[in-house]
C-alpha cells in the first residue's frame, strides 16, 4: 500500500518537472504540425481576412497526379543517396587517414572542416565563379591551359552536369561532419585489437571489416540517418547554385511562394513527412541500432 | 501544494505563449501609435538615410512611432507572404509594381488610403510613366505611391562603336549589325551582353523587344494573347541576338561585368549600371539607346509605398501621414540619392530639386541624366494594355514561365514554336 502511494506521488512530480519541456514541444512542434495538416485541406489565400475554401483531399490528389512531383521525388532520392554515400565514405576515409599522429595534424584538421563551417552563400558564389562560362577557372584550365575541350561546357545550364555538380558540392560541403563524428569514435578503438588482428594475419581490408566497422557502426548509422534527413529537405545550396535541378525543396518553395498556393505547399510537406518517416523506420529496423 | 504549483506554472506558461503569439500593442498607454515600415534598404549607409527620415517624421509627429522592418531583397516577397498569412503585415511597405499586383489580388492593399495619400502629395507632379505602372486594372486607383524607379535600355560605349564606324543603334537591325560585328568567340569578345538566365531579368530584357514589336502577353480585354506572330518574331530576333552574347545563362552579374570589363560594347541593363560607370570615370563615353521596331519600349519599374488593408483608423491615419511625409519632394530626393544614378526620380519636383541636381554623380552624366528621366514616359511593360494594368500579370510574372521560355530558346537552343506553346499552356494553368 505504502509503495503504491509513493509511486503515485513520483509520477506527479515527474509530470510537473516534465511539464515545461512538454509544453514547449507542444507549442513549437505539435501546434505548427497540426496547423500545417489543417492548411493542407484548404485552398488558403495569403490574406488571412479572406475565407479559406475547404477542398478535402483536393490538394493531395493534385500533387499525386502531377508528373513533376514524382520527377522531383526521384531526383531527390538520387541526390540524397549519392550525397550521403559520398560525403560519409569520403569523411570516413579522411578520418581513418587522420587517425594517426603526424605533424600539423591540428591545423590540417581545422582546415578540413572549413567547408562545413563557412556560410552556404559564400561557397555557392565561389563555385559559381569557378564554373562561370566566361571567366571561370575550370573552363580556363580545361580549355586554354590543358585543351581538354574545344568549347567550354555550360556547367550549370545542362541538367546532367548541374546535377553532378550539386552532388559534388554536397559531398564536399558535408563530408567534414562525417569526418568529425567518425574521427571521434575511431580514436576510442583500442589499438591492441589491430595488433591482435595483425598477429592473426588479417589484411588491411579484413582489419577494417572486423575491427573498425563494428566499432564505428552506431555513429555511422546516426551520421547517415541525420544527413539523409537534412539532405532530403535540402533547398538553399541547390536553389542558389542552379535552377536546372528541381529537387523537392525547390518544388515546395515554388508552389508556396512563386504560385502562392499555401494549401498545396502544406500538403506537399505532409507527404514528404510521411515518406521520410517510412524510410527512416524501415532503415532503422533493418540496421537494428 | 503540488496542484497549486502546477496551476501557477501552467498559467505562466500559457501567458508566455500567448504573449509570444500576440502582435503586441499598437496603441501605447501614452496615446502614441506605433506602425511598422517594411523596406529593402538593409545596407548601413541606406539605413542611416532612412533612420534620419524616420527621426525627422517622429519629431514632427510625436504621437506616432515608426518601427522599421528592413528585409533583404532576395527574401522580400517571401517575407510579405509569411507576414500576410500570419496577419502581421506592416502598415506601410515599400513594394515593386509587380508584387503590388500580387498583393492587390489578395486584397492586402488599402487602395482608398493610397489614393488619398497620393492626392495629398500632388498627383500631377509624378511622371505619367511612373503612375501608369501603379494604376489598378480599372485605371481609377493606385496600388502605391511611387517613390523612386529605374529604367532599362541598351547602354553602349561610344568609342568602341566609333572604332568600327558605328553610331548609336536606332532600331533592331542596327543592334544586330553591331552585335555581329563585335563578336569574336575565339578571343572571347561578344557583341552585346544580354540576359538569358532563367530569372526575372530575362523577362524584363526580352519584354522590351516584344513590346517594341507590339507583342504583349494580354490583349485589351485582359485575355491571354501570347502566341502571336509578333511575339514569335520578337523571340526569333532575341534568339538570333543571343548568338552574339556570352554563352550560358547570363544574369545581372555577368551582363554588368562583361560591359564594364570591355568584353562587349553594348549591354541591356538598368540605370544601376551608372554608379559603376561613374567609378570607372569617363562618363561621357556612355550612351543610352532604346530598342525600337514598330514602337519604342523602355522597361522600367517603380518602387512604391503602399498601405496594408484591414488597419484600425488610428493606424491607417498614421500610415497615411508617414507615406505622405516620405513622398514630399525633399524627402523623396533623399530617398533617390541613396543610390544616385541607379535610382531615378519619379516626380518632376525631385528632378528639379537643387540637392538632386547638385549631386556629383547625377551631374557627371550631364545630358544623359535628362534623357533617362524623360525615357520614363516611354515605359511599356507586359500586362499594361491601353492604360489598363491587368492584375493577372502579377501571377504570370511570379510563375517564372517567361524566363523559362527565354532560357530554353537561347541557352537550351530549343524550338520557338513548341516552347511558346508550352508557355501558353502553363500560363493558362496559372491564371485559371
XYZ file of C-alpha atoms in Angstrom:
721
model
C 0.000 0.000 0.000
C 2.713 2.338 1.058
C 4.792 1.597 -2.041
C 1.853 2.236 -4.316
C 1.262 5.652 -2.808
C 4.927 6.581 -3.240
C 4.853 5.641 -6.917
C 1.823 7.814 -7.427
C 3.478 10.904 -5.962
C 6.631 10.259 -8.043
C 4.532 10.293 -11.142
C 3.062 13.643 -10.156
C 6.481 15.124 -9.531
C 7.728 13.741 -12.833
C 4.793 15.333 -14.618
C 5.494 18.686 -13.016
C 9.151 18.541 -13.940
C 8.373 17.436 -17.472
C 5.612 19.978 -17.947
C 7.747 22.948 -19.130
C 9.508 20.949 -21.808
C 6.333 19.149 -22.840
C 4.587 22.493 -23.110
C 7.353 23.912 -25.282
C 7.338 20.864 -27.536
C 3.582 21.111 -27.914
C 3.804 24.827 -28.655
C 6.761 24.743 -31.043
C 6.390 21.343 -32.739
C 2.904 19.944 -32.346
C 0.976 23.176 -32.936
C 2.698 24.105 -36.243
C 2.392 20.493 -37.390
C -1.322 20.309 -36.703
C -1.836 23.744 -38.230
C 0.105 22.599 -41.325
C -2.052 19.490 -41.673
C -5.152 21.651 -41.309
C -3.981 24.118 -44.017
C -3.323 21.200 -46.384
C -7.079 20.566 -46.655
C -7.836 24.143 -47.671
C -7.314 26.494 -50.556
C -5.673 29.121 -48.444
C -5.493 32.778 -49.550
C -2.442 34.783 -48.474
C -4.706 37.328 -46.783
C -5.989 35.790 -43.532
C -9.043 38.055 -43.619
C -10.299 36.301 -46.754
C -12.111 32.993 -46.228
C -10.255 29.725 -46.937
C -12.103 27.143 -49.038
C -12.242 23.574 -47.811
C -11.096 21.279 -50.621
C -10.816 17.970 -48.782
C -8.095 15.828 -50.331
C -8.051 18.039 -53.436
C -4.527 19.319 -52.829
C -3.202 15.804 -52.231
C -4.867 14.476 -55.371
C -3.432 17.377 -57.423
C 0.080 16.586 -56.241
C -0.206 12.860 -56.734
C -1.427 13.493 -60.282
C 1.464 15.855 -61.058
C 4.242 14.176 -63.010
C 6.677 16.919 -61.934
C 6.237 15.881 -58.293
C 7.339 12.300 -58.974
C 10.218 13.526 -61.123
C 11.311 15.729 -58.208
C 10.864 12.892 -55.763
C 13.047 10.543 -57.809
C 15.668 13.237 -58.257
C 15.648 13.972 -54.516
C 16.125 10.308 -53.611
C 19.027 10.033 -56.056
C 20.554 13.286 -54.795
C 20.185 12.249 -51.145
C 21.557 8.761 -51.757
C 24.611 9.913 -53.748
C 25.437 12.849 -51.489
C 25.010 10.889 -48.241
C 27.011 7.911 -49.551
C 29.708 10.182 -50.976
C 30.069 12.509 -48.005
C 30.051 9.644 -45.469
C 32.516 7.477 -47.386
C 34.846 10.405 -48.015
C 34.524 11.586 -44.414
C 35.345 8.110 -43.171
C 38.349 7.783 -45.480
C 39.762 11.116 -44.314
C 39.029 10.260 -40.669
C 40.931 6.973 -40.993
C 43.814 8.840 -42.597
C 43.820 11.385 -39.759
C 43.595 8.773 -37.034
C 47.353 8.658 -36.564
C 49.900 11.124 -35.287
C 51.624 13.373 -37.835
C 52.962 16.907 -37.916
C 50.493 19.791 -38.244
C 47.610 17.400 -37.563
C 45.655 20.039 -35.633
C 45.992 22.692 -38.333
C 45.090 20.209 -41.046
C 42.047 19.138 -39.060
C 40.807 22.706 -38.708
C 41.337 23.359 -42.408
C 39.301 20.280 -43.306
C 36.192 21.493 -41.503
C 36.342 24.873 -43.247
C 33.828 23.937 -45.956
C 31.354 22.866 -43.290
C 31.531 25.999 -41.181
C 31.567 28.596 -43.987
C 28.119 30.034 -44.850
C 26.495 28.480 -47.924
C 26.158 31.746 -49.796
C 29.915 32.433 -49.984
C 30.687 28.853 -51.017
C 27.996 28.949 -53.675
C 29.417 32.174 -55.097
C 32.916 30.683 -55.145
C 31.652 27.647 -57.063
C 29.629 29.781 -59.451
C 32.699 31.876 -60.208
C 34.842 28.753 -60.642
C 32.398 27.309 -63.163
C 31.450 30.620 -64.806
C 31.192 30.254 -68.568
C 33.153 33.412 -69.322
C 35.847 33.820 -66.701
C 35.688 30.684 -64.561
C 38.956 28.968 -63.657
C 37.623 25.499 -64.545
C 36.907 26.469 -68.150
C 40.158 28.423 -68.312
C 42.156 25.362 -67.231
C 40.143 22.900 -69.333
C 40.043 24.964 -72.496
C 43.029 27.292 -72.566
C 45.664 25.515 -70.469
C 45.121 21.771 -70.849
C 42.952 21.809 -74.014
C 40.604 19.166 -72.607
C 37.676 20.518 -74.615
C 37.210 22.854 -77.602
C 34.042 24.501 -76.366
C 33.724 25.256 -72.683
C 30.803 23.230 -71.285
C 27.898 25.213 -69.836
C 28.232 23.580 -66.427
C 25.205 24.931 -64.645
C 22.955 25.133 -67.728
C 22.924 21.455 -68.569
C 20.647 19.349 -66.305
C 23.079 16.410 -66.103
C 26.246 18.372 -65.377
C 24.269 20.594 -62.968
C 23.095 17.502 -61.097
C 26.613 16.078 -60.881
C 27.915 19.427 -59.628
C 25.270 19.848 -56.918
C 26.022 16.323 -55.700
C 29.772 17.029 -55.681
C 29.104 20.301 -53.869
C 27.074 18.479 -51.189
C 29.769 15.808 -50.745
C 32.500 18.426 -50.423
C 30.456 20.655 -48.132
C 29.145 17.980 -45.759
C 31.947 15.398 -45.512
C 33.566 17.239 -42.546
C 30.518 16.389 -40.424
C 31.073 12.650 -41.032
C 34.803 13.233 -40.586
C 34.467 14.845 -37.127
C 31.938 12.317 -35.843
C 33.829 9.279 -37.130
C 37.266 10.519 -36.078
C 35.983 10.857 -32.512
C 34.841 7.251 -32.373
C 37.893 5.964 -34.266
C 40.089 7.396 -31.534
C 38.272 5.274 -28.944
C 39.139 1.961 -30.643
C 41.775 0.078 -28.688
C 44.925 -0.336 -30.812
C 45.591 -3.742 -29.284
C 42.641 -5.027 -31.325
C 44.504 -4.142 -34.503
C 47.714 -5.685 -33.157
C 45.849 -8.907 -32.360
C 44.304 -8.928 -35.842
C 47.736 -8.373 -37.386
C 49.171 -11.328 -35.427
C 46.310 -13.420 -36.821
C 47.425 -12.339 -40.300
C 44.497 -10.041 -41.160
C 44.802 -7.846 -44.255
C 44.013 -4.107 -44.172
C 40.525 -4.717 -45.557
C 39.889 -7.500 -43.013
C 41.059 -5.247 -40.173
C 38.625 -2.563 -41.363
C 35.755 -5.015 -41.725
C 36.276 -6.932 -38.488
C 37.643 -4.309 -36.100
C 36.852 -0.789 -37.365
C 33.401 -1.174 -38.870
C 31.642 -2.838 -35.901
C 33.221 -0.309 -33.541
C 32.069 2.752 -35.504
C 28.683 1.352 -36.557
C 26.486 3.251 -34.022
C 27.989 6.604 -35.043
C 27.972 5.681 -38.719
C 24.242 4.902 -38.632
C 23.478 8.152 -36.823
C 25.556 10.185 -39.290
C 23.825 8.553 -42.252
C 20.329 8.996 -40.791
C 20.795 12.626 -39.845
C 22.486 13.563 -43.098
C 19.729 11.804 -45.079
C 17.047 13.820 -43.289
C 18.928 17.072 -43.792
C 19.681 16.460 -47.447
C 16.189 15.197 -48.219
C 14.868 18.624 -47.255
C 17.734 20.491 -48.963
C 16.842 23.794 -50.557
C 19.410 26.583 -50.190
C 22.519 25.046 -51.779
C 20.754 23.703 -54.853
C 18.494 26.734 -55.304
C 21.433 29.106 -55.204
C 23.672 27.039 -57.482
C 21.339 26.248 -60.385
C 17.727 26.188 -61.492
C 18.144 23.049 -63.525
C 17.856 20.594 -60.626
C 14.303 20.642 -59.288
C 14.572 18.688 -56.072
C 11.584 18.577 -53.708
C 12.701 21.522 -51.586
C 12.586 23.714 -54.691
C 9.294 22.243 -55.911
C 7.832 23.042 -52.495
C 9.245 26.586 -52.420
C 7.929 27.376 -55.896
C 4.478 26.074 -55.042
C 4.341 28.086 -51.842
C 5.931 31.331 -52.933
C 6.003 31.601 -56.752
C 2.421 30.377 -57.105
C 1.305 31.443 -53.598
C -0.506 28.117 -53.221
C -0.140 27.660 -49.476
C -2.612 24.773 -49.175
C -0.843 22.725 -51.815
C 2.563 23.520 -50.324
C 1.334 22.353 -46.906
C 0.108 19.081 -48.366
C 3.468 18.518 -50.093
C 5.202 18.852 -46.734
C 2.784 16.352 -45.163
C 3.511 13.868 -47.974
C 7.262 14.408 -47.544
C 6.965 13.855 -43.814
C 5.143 10.549 -44.373
C 7.685 9.352 -46.973
C 10.654 10.258 -44.827
C 9.164 8.659 -41.708
C 8.598 5.397 -43.584
C 12.147 5.401 -44.965
C 13.663 6.058 -41.532
C 11.550 3.487 -39.699
C 12.377 0.850 -42.299
C 16.094 1.598 -42.320
C 16.324 1.647 -38.514
C 14.536 -1.693 -38.320
C 16.908 -3.294 -40.792
C 20.097 -1.997 -39.212
C 18.908 -2.596 -35.629
C 20.743 0.162 -33.829
C 0.541 22.282 -2.838
C 1.726 20.425 -5.893
C -1.564 21.041 -7.632
C -1.295 24.733 -6.861
C 2.275 24.816 -8.182
C 1.198 23.108 -11.357
C -1.604 25.611 -11.886
C 0.756 28.544 -11.391
C 3.368 27.114 -13.777
C 0.643 26.322 -16.292
C -0.834 29.804 -16.139
C 2.560 31.430 -16.502
C 3.438 29.246 -19.494
C 0.124 29.976 -21.158
C 0.619 33.669 -20.593
C 4.131 33.476 -22.032
C 2.847 31.526 -25.022
C 0.047 33.945 -25.703
C 2.340 36.944 -25.429
C 4.703 35.319 -27.912
C 1.820 34.705 -30.293
C 0.188 38.099 -29.936
C 1.096 41.004 -32.167
C 1.910 43.428 -29.383
C 0.076 46.606 -28.525
C -0.298 49.044 -31.384
C -1.595 51.912 -29.352
C 0.526 52.656 -26.317
C -0.819 53.780 -22.944
C 0.500 57.298 -23.569
C -1.605 57.672 -26.711
C 1.206 57.069 -29.207
C 0.530 54.867 -32.203
C 3.261 52.545 -33.393
C 3.290 51.466 -37.009
C 5.727 49.240 -38.883
C 7.522 50.210 -42.074
C 8.982 47.415 -44.200
C 11.633 48.297 -46.778
C 14.544 46.682 -48.564
C 17.325 49.127 -47.643
C 19.385 46.869 -45.404
C 22.791 48.389 -46.136
C 24.345 50.528 -43.417
C 24.516 53.761 -45.433
C 20.964 53.417 -46.698
C 19.659 52.634 -43.245
C 21.317 55.788 -41.987
C 19.325 57.863 -44.500
C 16.057 56.166 -43.583
C 16.801 56.494 -39.849
C 17.233 60.206 -40.385
C 13.936 60.485 -42.254
C 12.129 58.479 -39.577
C 13.647 60.646 -36.860
C 12.501 63.782 -38.642
C 8.989 62.367 -39.013
C 8.755 61.349 -35.352
C 9.831 64.818 -34.330
C 7.060 66.371 -36.428
C 4.542 63.768 -35.208
C 5.322 62.982 -31.575
C 2.248 60.755 -31.265
C 3.461 58.320 -33.941
C 6.350 55.860 -33.606
C 7.813 54.105 -36.619
C 9.266 50.635 -36.232
C 11.403 49.686 -39.209
C 11.417 46.203 -40.719
C 14.345 46.134 -43.178
C 14.298 42.935 -45.244
C 16.837 41.847 -47.836
C 15.617 41.984 -51.420
C 16.056 38.261 -52.117
C 13.681 37.207 -49.377
C 11.406 40.249 -49.574
C 8.408 38.686 -51.333
C 8.644 35.518 -49.246
C 8.552 37.642 -46.131
C 5.449 39.502 -47.349
C 3.653 36.186 -47.928
C 4.552 34.823 -44.490
C 3.745 38.049 -42.650
C 0.490 38.473 -44.548
C -0.692 34.946 -43.856
C 0.126 35.425 -40.179
C -1.939 38.632 -40.205
C 1.133 40.686 -39.302
C 1.765 42.681 -42.437
C 3.446 46.023 -41.622
C 1.248 49.094 -42.051
C 3.496 50.761 -44.654
C 5.537 48.755 -47.177
C 7.951 49.586 -49.956
C 6.986 47.365 -52.858
C 7.718 46.970 -56.585
C 4.864 47.374 -59.062
C 4.786 43.671 -59.969
C 4.454 42.437 -56.459
C 1.940 45.162 -55.689
C -0.336 43.412 -58.201
C 0.034 40.116 -56.389
C -0.802 41.845 -53.112
C -3.730 43.661 -54.663
C -5.158 40.350 -55.885
C -5.193 39.088 -52.319
C -6.779 42.341 -51.125
C -3.794 43.209 -48.982
C -3.704 46.848 -50.087
C -5.916 49.674 -48.824
C -6.314 51.405 -52.180
C -8.542 54.160 -50.802
C -5.844 55.145 -48.312
C -3.173 55.009 -51.025
C -5.241 57.218 -53.329
C -5.854 59.787 -50.610
C -2.142 59.919 -49.827
C -1.223 60.230 -53.477
C -3.678 63.073 -53.967
C -2.433 64.805 -50.840
C 1.143 64.735 -52.179
C 0.190 66.166 -55.556
C -0.603 63.504 -58.125
C 0.130 65.874 -61.011
C 3.844 66.130 -60.205
C 4.526 62.441 -60.745
C 5.667 61.265 -64.183
C 2.817 59.659 -66.116
C 5.067 56.703 -66.904
C 5.529 56.040 -63.200
C 1.870 56.484 -62.314
C 0.619 54.139 -65.013
C 2.751 51.345 -63.553
C 0.933 51.512 -60.216
C -2.549 52.048 -61.637
C -5.104 49.347 -60.942
C -6.935 47.332 -63.556
C -9.890 49.727 -63.719
C -7.467 52.625 -64.156
C -9.072 54.553 -61.289
C -6.991 53.603 -58.284
C -3.366 53.029 -57.361
C -1.520 50.201 -55.651
C 1.086 52.531 -54.173
C 2.643 55.994 -54.086
C 5.737 55.895 -56.367
C 8.904 56.980 -54.579
C 11.738 56.040 -56.920
C 12.293 53.959 -60.004
C 14.716 52.738 -62.611
C 14.636 52.266 -66.332
C 16.350 49.734 -68.541
C 17.684 50.015 -72.049
C 20.762 49.366 -74.164
C 23.929 51.009 -72.848
C 26.760 51.400 -75.334
C 30.335 52.632 -75.344
C 30.685 55.415 -77.878
C 34.422 54.920 -78.512
C 34.135 51.192 -79.186
C 31.251 51.702 -81.622
C 33.094 54.525 -83.362
C 36.179 52.325 -83.895
C 34.140 50.099 -86.188
C 32.296 53.016 -87.748
C 29.013 52.616 -85.917
C 26.777 55.295 -84.478
C 24.059 54.993 -81.817
C 21.822 51.990 -82.646
C 18.385 53.248 -83.650
C 16.446 50.040 -84.325
C 16.572 46.221 -84.183
C 18.698 45.947 -87.337
C 21.305 48.393 -86.021
C 21.618 46.478 -82.746
C 22.016 43.180 -84.589
C 24.615 44.601 -87.008
C 26.757 45.994 -84.185
C 26.435 42.797 -82.121
C 27.519 40.710 -85.105
C 30.469 42.948 -85.940
C 31.955 42.767 -82.460
C 31.562 39.029 -81.860
C 34.844 37.138 -81.935
C 34.320 33.944 -79.968
C 37.911 32.740 -80.282
C 39.066 35.796 -78.337
C 36.059 35.755 -76.006
C 34.670 39.005 -77.329
C 30.950 39.393 -77.855
C 28.585 41.933 -79.385
C 26.041 42.526 -76.644
C 25.544 41.447 -73.055
C 22.013 40.061 -72.975
C 20.088 38.440 -70.107
C 19.433 34.747 -70.779
C 19.142 33.440 -67.218
C 16.025 31.641 -66.022
C 15.094 34.572 -63.820
C 13.151 37.837 -63.806
C 15.972 39.726 -65.558
C 15.352 37.798 -68.807
C 11.635 38.561 -68.792
C 12.386 42.239 -68.279
C 15.027 42.321 -71.014
C 13.013 40.408 -73.563
C 9.829 42.405 -72.845
C 11.476 45.469 -74.412
C 11.925 43.685 -77.729
C 8.472 42.100 -77.619
C 6.723 45.366 -76.754
C 8.675 47.322 -79.348
C 7.184 44.844 -81.846
C 3.706 45.453 -80.346
C 3.587 41.982 -78.784
C 2.056 41.915 -75.318
C 1.057 38.998 -73.118
C -2.578 40.050 -72.702
C -5.000 41.762 -75.076
C -7.040 44.894 -74.296
C -9.721 42.771 -72.610
C -7.175 41.062 -70.405
C -7.325 37.724 -72.226
C -4.149 35.761 -72.771
C -2.721 36.666 -76.157
C 0.824 35.408 -76.076
C 1.022 33.085 -79.073
C 1.036 35.742 -81.809
C 3.137 36.279 -84.952
C 4.573 39.462 -83.321
C 5.689 37.529 -80.247
C 7.264 34.823 -82.415
C 9.116 37.477 -84.417
C 10.448 39.017 -81.211
C 11.520 35.617 -79.855
C 13.246 34.758 -83.131
C 15.073 38.082 -83.016
C 16.107 37.628 -79.387
C 17.312 34.097 -80.092
C 19.413 35.324 -83.010
C 20.786 38.226 -80.978
C 21.697 35.802 -78.190
C 24.198 34.179 -80.566
C 26.279 37.297 -80.092
C 26.193 37.268 -76.325
C 28.308 35.395 -73.794
C 27.492 31.655 -73.685
C 25.349 30.224 -70.912
C 22.840 31.772 -68.537
C 23.647 35.444 -68.139
C 22.303 37.177 -65.088
C 22.877 40.720 -63.832
C 26.428 39.934 -62.630
C 27.586 38.527 -65.995
C 25.943 41.302 -68.026
C 27.335 44.109 -65.902
C 30.824 42.568 -65.573
C 31.231 41.984 -69.297
C 30.168 45.536 -70.134
C 32.448 47.047 -67.522
C 35.492 44.916 -68.468
C 35.183 45.615 -72.194
C 34.102 42.148 -73.340
C 31.090 43.740 -75.044
C 30.369 47.233 -76.416
C 26.635 47.047 -75.571
C 24.610 45.757 -72.636
C 20.925 45.526 -71.801
C 20.821 46.765 -68.234
C 19.098 49.111 -65.831
C 20.257 52.520 -64.643
C 22.021 50.677 -61.802
C 24.983 50.363 -64.180
C 25.626 54.115 -63.855
C 27.295 54.115 -60.394
C 29.914 51.641 -61.731
C 30.416 53.703 -64.886
C 30.954 56.760 -62.680
C 33.526 54.920 -60.568
C 35.474 53.992 -63.700
C 35.428 57.618 -64.880
C 34.851 58.672 -68.491
C 31.130 59.210 -68.063
C 30.916 60.992 -71.447
C 31.680 57.774 -73.266
C 28.417 56.066 -72.454
C 25.163 56.271 -74.378
C 21.625 55.018 -73.788
C 19.548 53.529 -76.606
C 16.016 52.220 -76.580
C 15.029 49.119 -78.571
C 12.774 50.250 -81.397
C 10.953 48.390 -84.137
C 7.271 49.237 -84.542
C 7.397 51.422 -81.420
C 9.837 52.398 -78.664
C 9.881 50.309 -75.484
C 11.724 51.156 -72.293
C 11.431 48.729 -69.440
C 11.103 50.298 -66.044
C 9.923 49.687 -62.602
C 8.871 51.830 -59.704
C 9.295 51.359 -56.035
C 6.120 52.455 -54.328
C 4.917 52.935 -50.794
C 1.772 51.037 -50.076
C -0.595 50.852 -47.122
C -1.868 47.481 -45.977
C -5.545 46.696 -45.651
C -7.532 45.892 -42.520
C -5.987 48.617 -40.335
C -7.653 50.370 -37.460
C -8.421 54.058 -38.017
C -5.528 55.400 -35.929
C -3.028 53.081 -37.626
C -4.386 53.956 -41.040
C -4.118 57.644 -40.302
C -0.546 57.226 -39.051
C 0.353 55.109 -42.100
C -1.035 57.777 -44.430
C 0.792 60.554 -42.629
C 4.086 58.656 -42.890
C 3.530 57.833 -46.577
C 2.734 61.457 -47.363
C 5.795 62.555 -45.406
C 8.136 60.284 -47.375
C 6.531 61.390 -50.641
C 7.384 65.055 -50.030
C 9.834 66.196 -52.745
C 12.709 66.915 -50.343
C 12.345 63.526 -48.624
C 11.915 61.659 -51.885
C 15.100 63.354 -53.106
C 16.992 61.960 -50.139
C 15.487 58.543 -50.844
C 16.514 58.640 -54.526
C 20.004 59.862 -53.658
C 20.605 56.763 -51.518
C 21.770 55.243 -54.823
C 22.440 58.207 -57.115
C 22.420 57.290 -60.783
C 20.823 53.935 -60.134
C 17.550 55.063 -58.589
C 15.740 57.597 -60.731
C 13.248 60.280 -59.708
C 9.597 59.541 -60.439
C 8.411 63.032 -59.635
C 9.424 66.164 -61.524
C 9.861 68.127 -58.302
C 12.695 65.719 -57.410
C 14.348 66.115 -60.812
C 14.204 69.892 -60.313
C 15.355 69.699 -56.689
C 18.590 71.625 -56.048
C 20.144 68.833 -53.977
C 19.365 66.299 -56.686
C 20.883 68.422 -59.424
C 23.927 69.189 -57.287
C 24.763 65.508 -56.732
C 28.144 64.784 -58.325
C 27.119 61.500 -59.915
C 23.915 62.920 -61.393
C 25.857 65.997 -62.573
C 28.645 63.967 -64.174
C 26.276 62.350 -66.676
C 25.030 65.753 -67.842
C 22.539 65.469 -70.699
C 22.243 61.723 -70.243
C 20.533 62.190 -66.863
C 17.824 64.280 -68.523
C 17.477 61.787 -71.371
C 16.996 58.938 -68.877
C 14.469 60.864 -66.818
C 12.499 61.632 -70.000
C 12.508 57.964 -71.017
C 10.267 57.232 -68.050
C 7.337 58.226 -70.205
C 8.188 55.580 -72.833
C 7.846 52.762 -70.357
C 5.947 49.754 -71.595
C 5.536 46.593 -69.579
C 3.877 43.242 -70.101
C 0.264 43.252 -68.934
C -0.209 47.004 -69.307
C -2.578 47.460 -72.274
C -4.253 50.745 -73.173
C -3.634 52.151 -69.700
C -5.103 49.067 -68.024
C -2.701 47.342 -65.688
C -4.046 43.801 -65.558
C -3.853 42.150 -62.177
C -3.207 38.668 -63.501
C 0.141 39.774 -64.955
C 1.488 39.686 -61.394
C 0.764 35.961 -61.215
C 2.195 35.373 -64.690
C 5.465 37.093 -63.743
C 5.541 35.319 -60.385
C 5.171 31.933 -62.069
C 8.515 32.357 -63.893
C 7.181 30.896 -67.156
C 8.618 33.663 -69.376
C 12.163 33.386 -68.013
C 11.982 29.633 -68.611
C 10.931 30.261 -72.218
C 13.776 32.728 -72.852
C 16.364 30.452 -71.244
C 15.130 27.405 -73.172
C 15.285 29.052 -76.596
C 18.560 30.949 -76.107
C 20.761 28.739 -73.910
C 18.888 25.475 -74.471
C 18.609 26.111 -78.248
C 15.040 24.787 -78.256
C 12.352 25.359 -80.892
C 10.454 28.653 -80.554
C 7.011 27.427 -81.696
C 6.998 24.435 -79.379
C 8.319 26.322 -76.367
C 5.906 29.207 -76.871
C 3.053 26.703 -76.977
C 4.261 25.153 -73.689
C 4.487 28.599 -72.124
C 0.978 29.436 -73.293
C -0.384 26.237 -71.728
C 1.489 26.809 -68.465
C 0.287 30.419 -68.180
C -3.303 29.286 -68.817
C -2.956 26.970 -65.838
C -1.642 29.800 -63.699
C -4.358 32.327 -64.440
C -7.333 29.937 -64.471
